[in-house]
Amino acid sequence: MSTVNFVSLYNKYRLSRFIGVDDWADRLSYFYSFVLLLTCTLLVTSKTYLLRPIACHMPTAPEGGNFKNYVESACWVLGTVPIRSNESMPQRVESWEELEKRRRINYYQWVPFMLALQSIMFYIPHLAWQTVSFSRLGTDLNQLVAKASEALVAKSESKRDECIQQVARALELLLFAHRDYRRGVLADFRRSLSRIVGFLLASKRLGTWTVFAYFCIKLTYLSNTVVQLYIMMIFLNYDHNMFLFAWKLVGNLLSETYWTESLYFPRLSYCTLRLRHLGARENVYAGVCALPVNMFNEKIYIFLFFWVMIVMLCTAISLLVWVFRMSTRRRRCTIIKKYLRLKQLPAPDQIRAFEHKSDNTRSSRKSLERAFRKSVDGFVNRFLCFDGVFLIHVMTSNVGDVITADLVALLWKAWITRYAGRPEWEQPSDVSDNEFEYVSPTVDEGRTLTESTMSGQRTNTRNSMEIRRRPHEAESARTRSSLPQSPATWTC
């Protein structure tokens, strides 16, 4: 029994771990990179502060039993100077000082702290997105996605439908609450400007705020990777182009050059100490130190440098994909048409069913196509807007096409039965929540809707869609216009 419970808990964790309003590139930053850097931090910390990170030897040393420990501690704190094997050691104090100014390395003891800081930097954009999306939208989008994901593992059809209906109803309420009901010259100007610049004009009423905020977070993820690469270059005392730095690392790996030659992660380095004695001038001692901790730093930073470059490339690709999805009206309508066809809702594929009703088959076909495009265009641009299409894409990446198609079908039905044909749809149609029950639209419903659109008549709720009434409410149901009610408690 304990094994079964463990497997059930693991499956639940595996499902919900990556559920959220984000995509694979975001998870690559805030989850995989965060965990990777945190693991490296623990590894380097244990080697640096729990084990022996440095061992030094000085051929000439003053008398004293603790001098060796003192040398190792001093060289660890003050830093060491790497010297190539084909270079001669300085013979004068001035030459040593000049070499130390150019090559002194003292970042070993700071590596654990830098790795911890880098891990936090990868996670900060995710925290910002969670906070901003919840506080500004007034609802928890992650909870909506998580509820939709429960439909994937629902054990019964009724529970699956209930989960999908709750998510669809919550999305309808969200879109209705953010509708643009404003009047005046300024409101008209903002709407005109929004048609030109798209989601670049952040406005909750225009349905662009969520998309705008998400693109800002995307740019933050991308900027973070660039800053990470720059920090690693500065941290490793390299002040040239970052791509040249990567090229040098690859060249050293392919040519099997020792790191003592590249000076980035020297295994052997030199250290000088100045000691003052009473009644004597200052004495300078030089020794050689082995840095086993660099074996870890070497592997970690080489891997991290290329890992961050991969994350930067993936984030840039993801950003371009989102721009491609949201920038044009045609692309925004494409995904909605896709899911409407999956649910066999009014689509050009169904035009053959209406051909016998028109003497001119070609004219009927074209008219139906225009009606369908106009209907979908109104659904996307007046009801869903940028934010709604964005949430549909998020649902697709988290729960797949099947669940998302059901959600789009229910939202389409809500638009047709409650809001379509109303100026700015300030008020819903005269169907109350007690009378209305979500059902997946069928092919016949789609035909009725298309015929109504072709005839130029306003869509009537009870004639164009199948509305199921509960038996005990059929007689008492009456027409009224009201705001959508709060969604039911999420028990599924």
CSV table of C-alpha atoms in Angstrom, one decimal:
chain,number,residue,atom,x,y,z
A,1,MET,CA,0.0,0.0,0.0
A,2,SER,CA,2.8,2.4,0.8
A,3,THR,CA,4.4,1.7,-2.6
A,4,VAL,CA,1.1,2.6,-4.3
A,5,ASN,CA,0.8,5.8,-2.3
A,6,PHE,CA,4.3,6.7,-3.2
A,7,VAL,CA,3.7,6.1,-6.9
A,8,SER,CA,0.5,8.1,-6.8
A,9,LEU,CA,2.2,11.0,-5.0
A,10,TYR,CA,5.1,10.9,-7.5
A,11,ASN,CA,2.8,11.0,-10.5
A,12,LYS,CA,0.9,13.9,-9.0
A,13,TYR,CA,4.1,15.8,-8.3
A,14,ARG,CA,5.4,15.1,-11.8
A,15,LEU,CA,2.2,16.5,-13.4
A,16,SER,CA,2.0,19.6,-11.3
A,17,ARG,CA,5.7,20.5,-11.2
A,18,PHE,CA,5.8,22.2,-14.5
A,19,ILE,CA,2.2,23.5,-14.6
A,20,GLY,CA,2.1,27.2,-14.9
A,21,VAL,CA,1.7,30.3,-17.1
A,22,ASP,CA,5.1,29.8,-18.8
A,23,ASP,CA,6.8,27.8,-21.5
A,24,TRP,CA,9.7,25.4,-21.9
A,25,ALA,CA,12.3,28.2,-22.2
A,26,ASP,CA,11.1,29.8,-19.0
A,27,ARG,CA,11.4,26.5,-17.1
A,28,LEU,CA,14.9,26.1,-18.5
A,29,SER,CA,15.8,29.2,-16.6
A,30,TYR,CA,13.9,29.2,-13.4
A,31,PHE,CA,13.9,25.5,-12.7
A,32,TYR,CA,16.7,23.6,-14.5
A,33,SER,CA,19.3,26.4,-14.3
A,34,PHE,CA,18.3,27.1,-10.7
A,35,VAL,CA,18.7,23.5,-9.6
A,36,LEU,CA,21.9,23.1,-11.5
A,37,LEU,CA,23.5,26.1,-10.0
A,38,LEU,CA,22.3,25.2,-6.5
A,39,THR,CA,23.9,21.8,-6.9
A,40,CYS,CA,27.2,23.3,-8.0
A,41,THR,CA,27.0,25.7,-5.1
A,42,LEU,CA,26.8,22.8,-2.6
A,43,LEU,CA,29.6,20.9,-4.3
A,44,VAL,CA,32.0,23.8,-4.4
A,45,THR,CA,31.1,24.9,-0.8
A,46,SER,CA,31.9,21.5,0.6
A,47,LYS,CA,35.2,21.4,-1.2
A,48,THR,CA,36.2,25.0,-0.3
A,49,TYR,CA,35.2,25.3,3.3
A,50,LEU,CA,35.0,21.7,4.5
A,51,LEU,CA,38.0,20.1,2.8
A,52,ARG,CA,41.5,21.4,2.0
A,53,PRO,CA,41.3,23.9,-0.9
A,54,ILE,CA,45.0,24.8,-1.1
A,55,ALA,CA,48.4,23.4,-0.3
A,56,CYS,CA,51.6,25.5,-0.5
A,57,HIS,CA,55.3,24.8,-0.3
A,58,MET,CA,58.1,27.4,0.3
A,59,PRO,CA,61.7,26.2,-0.3
A,60,THR,CA,63.0,28.9,2.0
A,61,ALA,CA,61.0,29.5,5.2
A,62,PRO,CA,61.7,31.0,8.6
A,63,GLU,CA,61.7,28.8,11.7
A,64,GLY,CA,58.3,28.0,13.3
A,65,GLY,CA,56.0,25.1,13.5
A,66,ASN,CA,52.9,27.0,12.3
A,67,PHE,CA,54.5,28.8,9.3
A,68,LYS,CA,53.1,26.3,6.7
A,69,ASN,CA,49.5,26.7,7.9
A,70,TYR,CA,50.0,30.4,8.0
A,71,VAL,CA,51.4,30.4,4.4
A,72,GLU,CA,48.4,28.4,3.1
A,73,SER,CA,45.9,30.6,4.8
A,74,ALA,CA,47.6,33.8,3.7
A,75,CYS,CA,47.9,32.7,0.1
A,76,TRP,CA,44.3,31.6,0.1
A,77,VAL,CA,43.1,34.9,1.3
A,78,LEU,CA,45.4,37.2,-0.5
A,79,GLY,CA,45.4,35.3,-3.8
A,80,THR,CA,48.0,33.7,-6.0
A,81,VAL,CA,49.8,34.5,-9.3
A,82,PRO,CA,49.8,32.0,-12.2
A,83,ILE,CA,53.0,31.8,-14.3
A,84,ARG,CA,53.3,29.9,-17.5
A,85,SER,CA,55.9,27.1,-17.8
A,86,ASN,CA,57.7,29.0,-20.6
A,87,GLU,CA,57.9,32.2,-18.6
A,88,SER,CA,60.7,33.1,-16.1
A,89,MET,CA,60.0,34.0,-12.5
A,90,PRO,CA,60.6,37.6,-11.6
A,91,GLN,CA,63.8,38.1,-9.6
A,92,ARG,CA,63.1,41.5,-8.2
A,93,VAL,CA,60.4,42.7,-5.8
A,94,GLU,CA,59.2,45.4,-8.3
A,95,SER,CA,58.8,42.7,-11.0
A,96,TRP,CA,56.7,40.6,-8.6
A,97,GLU,CA,54.5,43.6,-7.8
A,98,GLU,CA,54.0,44.4,-11.4
A,99,LEU,CA,53.1,40.8,-12.2
A,100,GLU,CA,50.7,40.6,-9.2
A,101,LYS,CA,48.8,43.7,-10.5
A,102,ARG,CA,48.2,42.0,-13.8
A,103,ARG,CA,47.6,38.4,-12.8
A,104,ARG,CA,46.6,38.0,-9.2
A,105,ILE,CA,43.7,35.6,-8.8
A,106,ASN,CA,41.7,35.8,-5.7
A,107,TYR,CA,38.2,34.6,-6.7
A,108,TYR,CA,38.5,31.0,-5.4
A,109,GLN,CA,36.9,31.7,-2.0
A,110,TRP,CA,34.1,33.7,-3.6
A,111,VAL,CA,33.0,31.0,-6.1
A,112,PRO,CA,30.3,29.4,-3.8
A,113,PHE,CA,28.8,32.8,-3.2
A,114,MET,CA,28.8,33.7,-6.8
A,115,LEU,CA,27.1,30.5,-7.8
A,116,ALA,CA,24.4,31.0,-5.2
A,117,LEU,CA,23.9,34.6,-6.5
A,118,GLN,CA,23.6,33.3,-10.0
A,119,SER,CA,21.0,30.7,-9.0
A,120,ILE,CA,18.9,33.4,-7.4
A,121,MET,CA,19.2,35.6,-10.5
A,122,PHE,CA,17.7,32.8,-12.6
A,123,TYR,CA,14.7,32.5,-10.2
A,124,ILE,CA,13.9,36.2,-9.7
A,125,PRO,CA,12.1,36.7,-13.0
A,126,HIS,CA,9.8,33.8,-12.2
A,127,LEU,CA,8.9,35.3,-8.8
A,128,ALA,CA,8.3,38.6,-10.5
A,129,TRP,CA,6.0,37.0,-13.1
A,130,GLN,CA,4.0,35.1,-10.4
A,131,THR,CA,3.6,38.3,-8.4
A,132,VAL,CA,2.7,40.6,-11.2
A,133,SER,CA,0.3,38.3,-13.0
A,134,PHE,CA,-1.7,37.5,-9.9
A,135,SER,CA,-1.8,41.0,-8.4
A,136,ARG,CA,-2.7,42.8,-11.7
A,137,LEU,CA,-5.2,40.3,-13.2
A,138,GLY,CA,-7.1,39.6,-10.0
A,139,THR,CA,-7.0,35.9,-10.4
A,140,ASP,CA,-4.5,33.0,-10.2
A,141,LEU,CA,-3.7,32.0,-13.7
A,142,ASN,CA,-1.6,29.1,-12.5
A,143,GLN,CA,-4.5,27.7,-10.6
A,144,LEU,CA,-6.6,27.8,-13.8
A,145,VAL,CA,-3.9,25.9,-15.7
A,146,ALA,CA,-3.5,23.4,-12.8
A,147,LYS,CA,-7.3,22.9,-12.8
A,148,ALA,CA,-7.2,22.2,-16.6
A,149,SER,CA,-4.4,19.7,-16.0
A,150,GLU,CA,-6.6,17.8,-13.6
A,151,ALA,CA,-8.9,16.9,-16.5
A,152,LEU,CA,-6.0,15.0,-18.0
A,153,VAL,CA,-5.9,12.5,-15.1
A,154,ALA,CA,-9.6,12.6,-14.2
A,155,LYS,CA,-10.9,9.0,-13.6
A,156,SER,CA,-14.4,9.7,-14.9
A,157,GLU,CA,-15.9,11.6,-17.8
A,158,SER,CA,-18.1,13.7,-15.4
A,159,LYS,CA,-15.1,14.9,-13.4
A,160,ARG,CA,-13.2,15.7,-16.6
A,161,ASP,CA,-16.1,17.7,-18.0
A,162,GLU,CA,-16.6,19.5,-14.6
A,163,CYS,CA,-13.0,20.6,-14.5
A,164,ILE,CA,-13.1,21.9,-18.1
A,165,GLN,CA,-16.4,23.7,-17.5
A,166,GLN,CA,-15.0,25.4,-14.3
A,167,VAL,CA,-11.9,26.6,-16.2
A,168,ALA,CA,-14.0,27.8,-19.1
A,169,ARG,CA,-16.4,29.7,-16.8
A,170,ALA,CA,-13.5,31.3,-14.9
A,171,LEU,CA,-11.9,32.4,-18.2
A,172,GLU,CA,-15.2,33.8,-19.3
A,173,LEU,CA,-15.6,35.8,-16.1
A,174,LEU,CA,-12.0,37.1,-16.4
A,175,LEU,CA,-12.5,38.2,-20.0
A,176,PHE,CA,-15.9,39.8,-19.2
A,177,ALA,CA,-14.4,41.7,-16.2
A,178,HIS,CA,-11.7,43.1,-18.4
A,179,ARG,CA,-13.9,44.2,-21.3
A,180,ASP,CA,-13.5,47.7,-22.7
A,181,TYR,CA,-16.6,49.6,-21.8
A,182,ARG,CA,-15.1,53.1,-21.8
A,183,ARG,CA,-16.4,56.0,-23.9
A,184,GLY,CA,-14.9,59.3,-25.0
A,185,VAL,CA,-12.3,60.7,-27.3
A,186,LEU,CA,-9.4,59.3,-25.2
A,187,ALA,CA,-10.8,55.8,-25.1
A,188,ASP,CA,-11.3,55.9,-28.9
A,189,PHE,CA,-7.8,57.1,-29.3
A,190,ARG,CA,-6.4,54.3,-27.2
A,191,ARG,CA,-8.4,51.7,-29.2
A,192,SER,CA,-7.1,53.2,-32.4
A,193,LEU,CA,-3.5,53.2,-31.1
A,194,SER,CA,-3.9,49.6,-29.9
A,195,ARG,CA,-4.9,48.5,-33.4
A,196,ILE,CA,-1.6,49.9,-34.6
A,197,VAL,CA,0.9,48.9,-32.0
A,198,GLY,CA,-0.8,45.8,-30.7
A,199,PHE,CA,0.3,44.4,-27.4
A,200,LEU,CA,3.0,47.1,-27.0
A,201,LEU,CA,0.3,49.3,-25.5
A,202,ALA,CA,-0.3,47.8,-22.1
A,203,SER,CA,-3.9,48.0,-21.0
A,204,LYS,CA,-6.1,45.6,-19.1
A,205,ARG,CA,-9.3,46.9,-20.8
A,206,LEU,CA,-7.8,46.5,-24.2
A,207,GLY,CA,-6.8,42.9,-23.4
A,208,THR,CA,-3.0,43.5,-23.8
A,209,TRP,CA,-1.7,43.8,-20.3
A,210,THR,CA,-0.9,40.1,-19.6
A,211,VAL,CA,0.8,39.7,-22.9
A,212,PHE,CA,2.8,42.9,-22.4
A,213,ALA,CA,3.9,41.8,-18.9
A,214,TYR,CA,4.9,38.4,-20.1
A,215,PHE,CA,7.0,39.9,-22.9
A,216,CYS,CA,8.7,42.1,-20.3
A,217,ILE,CA,9.5,39.0,-18.2
A,218,LYS,CA,10.8,37.2,-21.4
A,219,LEU,CA,13.2,40.1,-22.0
A,220,THR,CA,14.2,39.9,-18.3
A,221,TYR,CA,15.0,36.2,-18.8
A,222,LEU,CA,17.1,37.1,-21.8
A,223,SER,CA,18.9,40.0,-20.2
A,224,ASN,CA,19.6,37.8,-17.2
A,225,THR,CA,21.5,35.3,-19.3
A,226,VAL,CA,23.6,38.1,-20.9
A,227,VAL,CA,24.4,39.5,-17.5
A,228,GLN,CA,25.3,36.0,-16.2
A,229,LEU,CA,27.8,35.6,-19.1
A,230,TYR,CA,29.3,39.0,-18.4
A,231,ILE,CA,29.6,38.3,-14.7
A,232,MET,CA,31.5,35.1,-15.3
A,233,MET,CA,33.8,36.8,-17.7
A,234,ILE,CA,34.6,39.5,-15.1
A,235,PHE,CA,34.8,37.0,-12.3
A,236,LEU,CA,37.4,35.1,-14.3
A,237,ASN,CA,39.4,38.2,-15.1
A,238,TYR,CA,38.6,38.2,-18.8
A,239,ASP,CA,37.8,41.6,-20.2
A,240,HIS,CA,37.3,40.9,-23.9
A,241,ASN,CA,34.4,39.7,-26.0
A,242,MET,CA,32.3,36.9,-24.4
A,243,PHE,CA,32.2,34.9,-27.7
A,244,LEU,CA,36.0,35.1,-27.9
A,245,PHE,CA,36.1,33.8,-24.4
A,246,ALA,CA,33.9,30.8,-25.4
A,247,TRP,CA,36.1,30.2,-28.5
A,248,LYS,CA,39.2,30.2,-26.4
A,249,LEU,CA,37.7,27.7,-24.0
A,250,VAL,CA,36.8,25.4,-26.9
A,251,GLY,CA,40.2,25.9,-28.4
A,252,ASN,CA,41.9,24.9,-25.2
A,253,LEU,CA,39.8,21.8,-24.8
A,254,LEU,CA,40.4,20.7,-28.4
A,255,SER,CA,44.1,21.3,-28.2
A,256,GLU,CA,44.4,19.7,-24.8
A,257,THR,CA,46.2,22.8,-23.5
A,258,TYR,CA,47.0,22.7,-19.8
A,259,TRP,CA,45.1,25.2,-17.8
A,260,THR,CA,48.3,26.4,-16.3
A,261,GLU,CA,49.0,27.8,-19.8
A,262,SER,CA,45.5,29.4,-20.2
A,263,LEU,CA,45.7,31.1,-16.8
A,264,TYR,CA,41.9,30.8,-16.2
A,265,PHE,CA,42.0,27.8,-13.8
A,266,PRO,CA,45.6,27.2,-12.8
A,267,ARG,CA,46.2,24.0,-10.8
A,268,LEU,CA,49.6,25.4,-9.8
A,269,SER,CA,50.2,29.0,-8.8
A,270,TYR,CA,52.7,31.2,-7.0
A,271,CYS,CA,52.4,33.2,-3.9
A,272,THR,CA,54.6,35.9,-2.3
A,273,LEU,CA,54.6,36.9,1.4
A,274,ARG,CA,56.3,39.8,3.1
A,275,LEU,CA,57.3,39.4,6.7
A,276,ARG,CA,58.7,42.0,9.0
A,277,HIS,CA,61.2,41.1,11.7
A,278,LEU,CA,62.2,43.3,14.6
A,279,GLY,CA,65.4,45.2,13.8
A,280,ALA,CA,65.5,43.9,10.2
A,281,ARG,CA,64.2,45.0,6.9
A,282,GLU,CA,61.2,43.4,5.3
A,283,ASN,CA,61.8,39.9,4.0
A,284,VAL,CA,59.9,38.5,0.9
A,285,TYR,CA,59.2,34.7,0.6
A,286,ALA,CA,58.0,33.1,-2.6
A,287,GLY,CA,56.3,29.7,-2.8
A,288,VAL,CA,54.3,27.5,-5.1
A,289,CYS,CA,50.7,26.4,-4.2
A,290,ALA,CA,48.5,23.6,-5.5
A,291,LEU,CA,44.8,24.5,-6.0
A,292,PRO,CA,42.8,21.3,-6.1
A,293,VAL,CA,39.6,23.3,-5.8
A,294,ASN,CA,40.3,24.6,-9.3
A,295,MET,CA,39.6,21.2,-10.7
A,296,PHE,CA,35.9,21.7,-9.6
A,297,ASN,CA,35.9,25.4,-10.6
A,298,GLU,CA,37.3,24.5,-14.0
A,299,LYS,CA,34.6,21.9,-14.9
A,300,ILE,CA,31.8,23.9,-13.4
A,301,TYR,CA,32.5,27.2,-15.1
A,302,ILE,CA,33.2,25.6,-18.5
A,303,PHE,CA,29.9,23.8,-18.3
A,304,LEU,CA,28.0,26.8,-16.9
A,305,PHE,CA,29.3,29.1,-19.6
A,306,PHE,CA,28.0,27.0,-22.4
A,307,TRP,CA,24.9,26.1,-20.5
A,308,VAL,CA,24.0,29.8,-20.1
A,309,MET,CA,24.7,30.4,-23.8
A,310,ILE,CA,22.3,27.6,-24.6
A,311,VAL,CA,19.7,29.0,-22.3
A,312,MET,CA,20.2,32.5,-23.9
A,313,LEU,CA,19.7,31.0,-27.4
A,314,CYS,CA,16.5,29.1,-26.3
A,315,THR,CA,15.1,32.1,-24.6
A,316,ALA,CA,15.7,34.2,-27.7
A,317,ILE,CA,14.0,31.6,-29.9
A,318,SER,CA,11.1,31.4,-27.5
A,319,LEU,CA,10.7,35.2,-27.6
A,320,LEU,CA,10.7,35.3,-31.4
A,321,VAL,CA,8.1,32.5,-31.4
A,322,TRP,CA,5.8,34.4,-29.1
A,323,VAL,CA,6.2,37.5,-31.2
A,324,PHE,CA,5.3,35.5,-34.3
A,325,ARG,CA,2.2,34.1,-32.5
A,326,MET,CA,0.9,37.4,-31.2
A,327,SER,CA,2.0,40.1,-33.7
A,328,THR,CA,-0.6,39.6,-36.4
A,329,ARG,CA,-4.3,39.2,-36.4
A,330,ARG,CA,-4.1,36.3,-38.8
A,331,ARG,CA,-1.8,34.3,-36.5
A,332,ARG,CA,-4.1,34.9,-33.5
A,333,CYS,CA,-7.1,33.6,-35.4
A,334,THR,CA,-5.3,30.6,-36.7
A,335,ILE,CA,-5.1,28.7,-33.4
A,336,ILE,CA,-8.7,29.5,-32.7
A,337,LYS,CA,-9.8,28.2,-36.1
A,338,LYS,CA,-7.8,25.1,-35.5
A,339,TYR,CA,-9.6,24.2,-32.3
A,340,LEU,CA,-13.0,25.1,-33.7
A,341,ARG,CA,-12.4,22.7,-36.5
A,342,LEU,CA,-11.3,20.0,-34.1
A,343,LYS,CA,-14.6,20.4,-32.3
A,344,GLN,CA,-16.5,20.4,-35.7
A,345,LEU,CA,-17.9,23.9,-35.0
A,346,PRO,CA,-18.9,26.2,-38.0
A,347,ALA,CA,-16.0,25.9,-40.4
A,348,PRO,CA,-15.4,25.9,-44.1
A,349,ASP,CA,-15.2,22.1,-44.0
A,350,GLN,CA,-18.9,22.0,-43.2
A,351,ILE,CA,-20.0,24.1,-46.1
A,352,ARG,CA,-21.0,21.0,-48.1
A,353,ALA,CA,-23.9,20.6,-45.7
A,354,PHE,CA,-25.4,23.8,-46.8
A,355,GLU,CA,-24.8,23.6,-50.6
A,356,HIS,CA,-28.3,22.2,-51.3
A,357,LYS,CA,-29.9,25.3,-49.8
A,358,SER,CA,-28.5,27.6,-52.4
A,359,ASP,CA,-28.9,27.6,-56.2
A,360,ASN,CA,-25.4,29.1,-56.5
A,361,THR,CA,-23.1,26.6,-54.8
A,362,ARG,CA,-20.0,28.7,-55.2
A,363,SER,CA,-21.7,31.8,-53.9
A,364,SER,CA,-23.0,29.9,-50.9
A,365,ARG,CA,-19.5,28.5,-50.2
A,366,LYS,CA,-17.8,31.9,-50.3
A,367,SER,CA,-20.5,33.5,-48.2
A,368,LEU,CA,-20.2,30.9,-45.6
A,369,GLU,CA,-16.5,31.2,-45.5
A,370,ARG,CA,-16.7,35.0,-45.1
A,371,ALA,CA,-19.3,34.5,-42.4
A,372,PHE,CA,-17.1,32.1,-40.5
A,373,ARG,CA,-14.0,34.3,-40.8
A,374,LYS,CA,-16.0,37.3,-39.6
A,375,SER,CA,-17.4,35.3,-36.7
A,376,VAL,CA,-14.0,34.0,-35.6
A,377,ASP,CA,-12.5,37.5,-36.1
A,378,GLY,CA,-15.1,39.0,-33.7
A,379,PHE,CA,-14.6,36.2,-31.2
A,380,VAL,CA,-10.8,36.7,-31.2
A,381,ASN,CA,-10.6,40.5,-31.4
A,382,ARG,CA,-13.6,41.5,-29.3
A,383,PHE,CA,-13.9,38.6,-26.8
A,384,LEU,CA,-10.5,36.9,-26.3
A,385,CYS,CA,-8.2,39.8,-27.3
A,386,PHE,CA,-4.5,39.4,-26.9
A,387,ASP,CA,-4.7,38.1,-23.4
A,388,GLY,CA,-7.2,35.4,-24.2
A,389,VAL,CA,-5.3,34.1,-27.2
A,390,PHE,CA,-2.1,34.1,-25.0
A,391,LEU,CA,-3.9,32.0,-22.4
A,392,ILE,CA,-5.1,29.6,-25.1
A,393,HIS,CA,-1.4,29.1,-26.1
A,394,VAL,CA,-0.5,28.6,-22.5
A,395,MET,CA,-3.2,26.0,-22.1
A,396,THR,CA,-1.9,24.2,-25.2
A,397,SER,CA,1.6,24.0,-23.9
A,398,ASN,CA,0.5,22.7,-20.5
A,399,VAL,CA,-2.5,20.4,-21.2
A,400,GLY,CA,-2.4,19.6,-24.9
A,401,ASP,CA,-4.8,20.1,-27.8
A,402,VAL,CA,-7.7,17.9,-26.6
A,403,ILE,CA,-8.4,19.8,-23.4
A,404,THR,CA,-7.7,23.1,-25.0
A,405,ALA,CA,-10.1,22.4,-27.8
A,406,ASP,CA,-12.9,21.7,-25.3
A,407,LEU,CA,-12.1,25.0,-23.6
A,408,VAL,CA,-12.2,27.0,-26.8
A,409,ALA,CA,-15.5,25.3,-27.7
A,410,LEU,CA,-17.1,26.4,-24.4
A,411,LEU,CA,-15.7,29.9,-24.8
A,412,TRP,CA,-17.0,30.0,-28.3
A,413,LYS,CA,-20.4,29.0,-27.1
A,414,ALA,CA,-20.4,31.6,-24.4
A,415,TRP,CA,-19.5,34.3,-26.9
A,416,ILE,CA,-22.3,33.3,-29.3
A,417,THR,CA,-25.0,32.8,-26.7
A,418,ARG,CA,-24.2,35.6,-24.3
A,419,TYR,CA,-22.2,38.4,-25.9
A,420,ALA,CA,-22.1,38.3,-29.7
A,421,GLY,CA,-23.9,41.2,-31.4
A,422,ARG,CA,-23.9,43.5,-28.3
A,423,PRO,CA,-21.9,46.8,-28.5
A,424,GLU,CA,-18.8,46.2,-26.5
A,425,TRP,CA,-20.9,43.4,-24.9
A,426,GLU,CA,-21.4,45.5,-21.7
A,427,GLN,CA,-24.1,43.1,-20.5
A,428,PRO,CA,-24.5,39.3,-21.1
A,429,SER,CA,-27.5,37.9,-22.8
A,430,ASP,CA,-30.7,37.0,-21.1
A,431,VAL,CA,-29.6,33.5,-20.0
A,432,SER,CA,-29.1,33.2,-16.3
A,433,ASP,CA,-26.5,31.0,-14.7
A,434,ASN,CA,-29.1,28.8,-13.2
A,435,GLU,CA,-30.6,28.1,-16.6
A,436,PHE,CA,-27.4,27.6,-18.4
A,437,GLU,CA,-25.2,24.6,-18.4
A,438,TYR,CA,-22.1,24.2,-20.5
A,439,VAL,CA,-22.2,21.5,-23.2
A,440,SER,CA,-19.8,20.9,-26.0
A,441,PRO,CA,-21.3,22.3,-29.2
A,442,THR,CA,-22.1,19.8,-31.9
A,443,VAL,CA,-22.1,19.9,-35.7
A,444,ASP,CA,-25.8,20.7,-35.8
A,445,GLU,CA,-25.3,23.6,-33.5
A,446,GLY,CA,-22.5,24.9,-35.7
A,447,ARG,CA,-24.8,24.7,-38.8
A,448,THR,CA,-27.5,26.6,-37.0
A,449,LEU,CA,-25.0,29.3,-36.0
A,450,THR,CA,-23.7,29.6,-39.5
A,451,GLU,CA,-27.2,29.8,-41.1
A,452,SER,CA,-28.1,32.5,-38.6
A,453,THR,CA,-25.0,34.5,-39.5
A,454,MET,CA,-25.7,34.1,-43.2
A,455,SER,CA,-29.2,35.4,-42.9
A,456,GLY,CA,-28.0,38.5,-41.2
A,457,GLN,CA,-30.1,38.0,-38.1
A,458,ARG,CA,-29.0,38.5,-34.6
A,459,THR,CA,-28.1,35.2,-32.9
A,460,ASN,CA,-30.8,34.2,-30.5
A,461,THR,CA,-29.6,32.2,-27.5
A,462,ARG,CA,-32.4,29.6,-27.3
A,463,ASN,CA,-32.8,29.1,-31.1
A,464,SER,CA,-29.1,29.0,-32.2
A,465,MET,CA,-27.5,26.8,-29.5
A,466,GLU,CA,-28.8,23.9,-27.5
A,467,ILE,CA,-29.3,25.0,-24.0
A,468,ARG,CA,-30.1,22.4,-21.5
A,469,ARG,CA,-32.4,23.2,-18.7
A,470,ARG,CA,-32.7,21.3,-15.5
A,471,PRO,CA,-36.2,19.7,-15.2
A,472,HIS,CA,-37.0,21.4,-11.9
A,473,GLU,CA,-36.1,24.8,-13.2
A,474,ALA,CA,-37.7,24.7,-16.7
A,475,GLU,CA,-41.0,26.3,-15.6
A,476,SER,CA,-39.5,28.9,-13.3
A,477,ALA,CA,-36.7,30.1,-15.6
A,478,ARG,CA,-37.2,33.6,-16.8
A,479,THR,CA,-35.4,36.1,-19.0
A,480,ARG,CA,-33.0,38.4,-17.3
A,481,SER,CA,-29.8,40.3,-18.0
A,482,SER,CA,-27.1,40.2,-15.3
A,483,LEU,CA,-23.4,40.0,-14.8
A,484,PRO,CA,-21.8,36.6,-14.8
A,485,GLN,CA,-21.9,35.0,-11.4
A,486,SER,CA,-18.8,33.8,-9.6
A,487,PRO,CA,-17.6,30.3,-10.6
A,488,ALA,CA,-18.5,27.4,-8.5
A,489,THR,CA,-16.2,26.0,-5.9
A,490,TRP,CA,-13.5,24.0,-7.5
A,491,THR,CA,-14.3,20.5,-6.5
A,492,CYS,CA,-13.2,18.1,-9.1
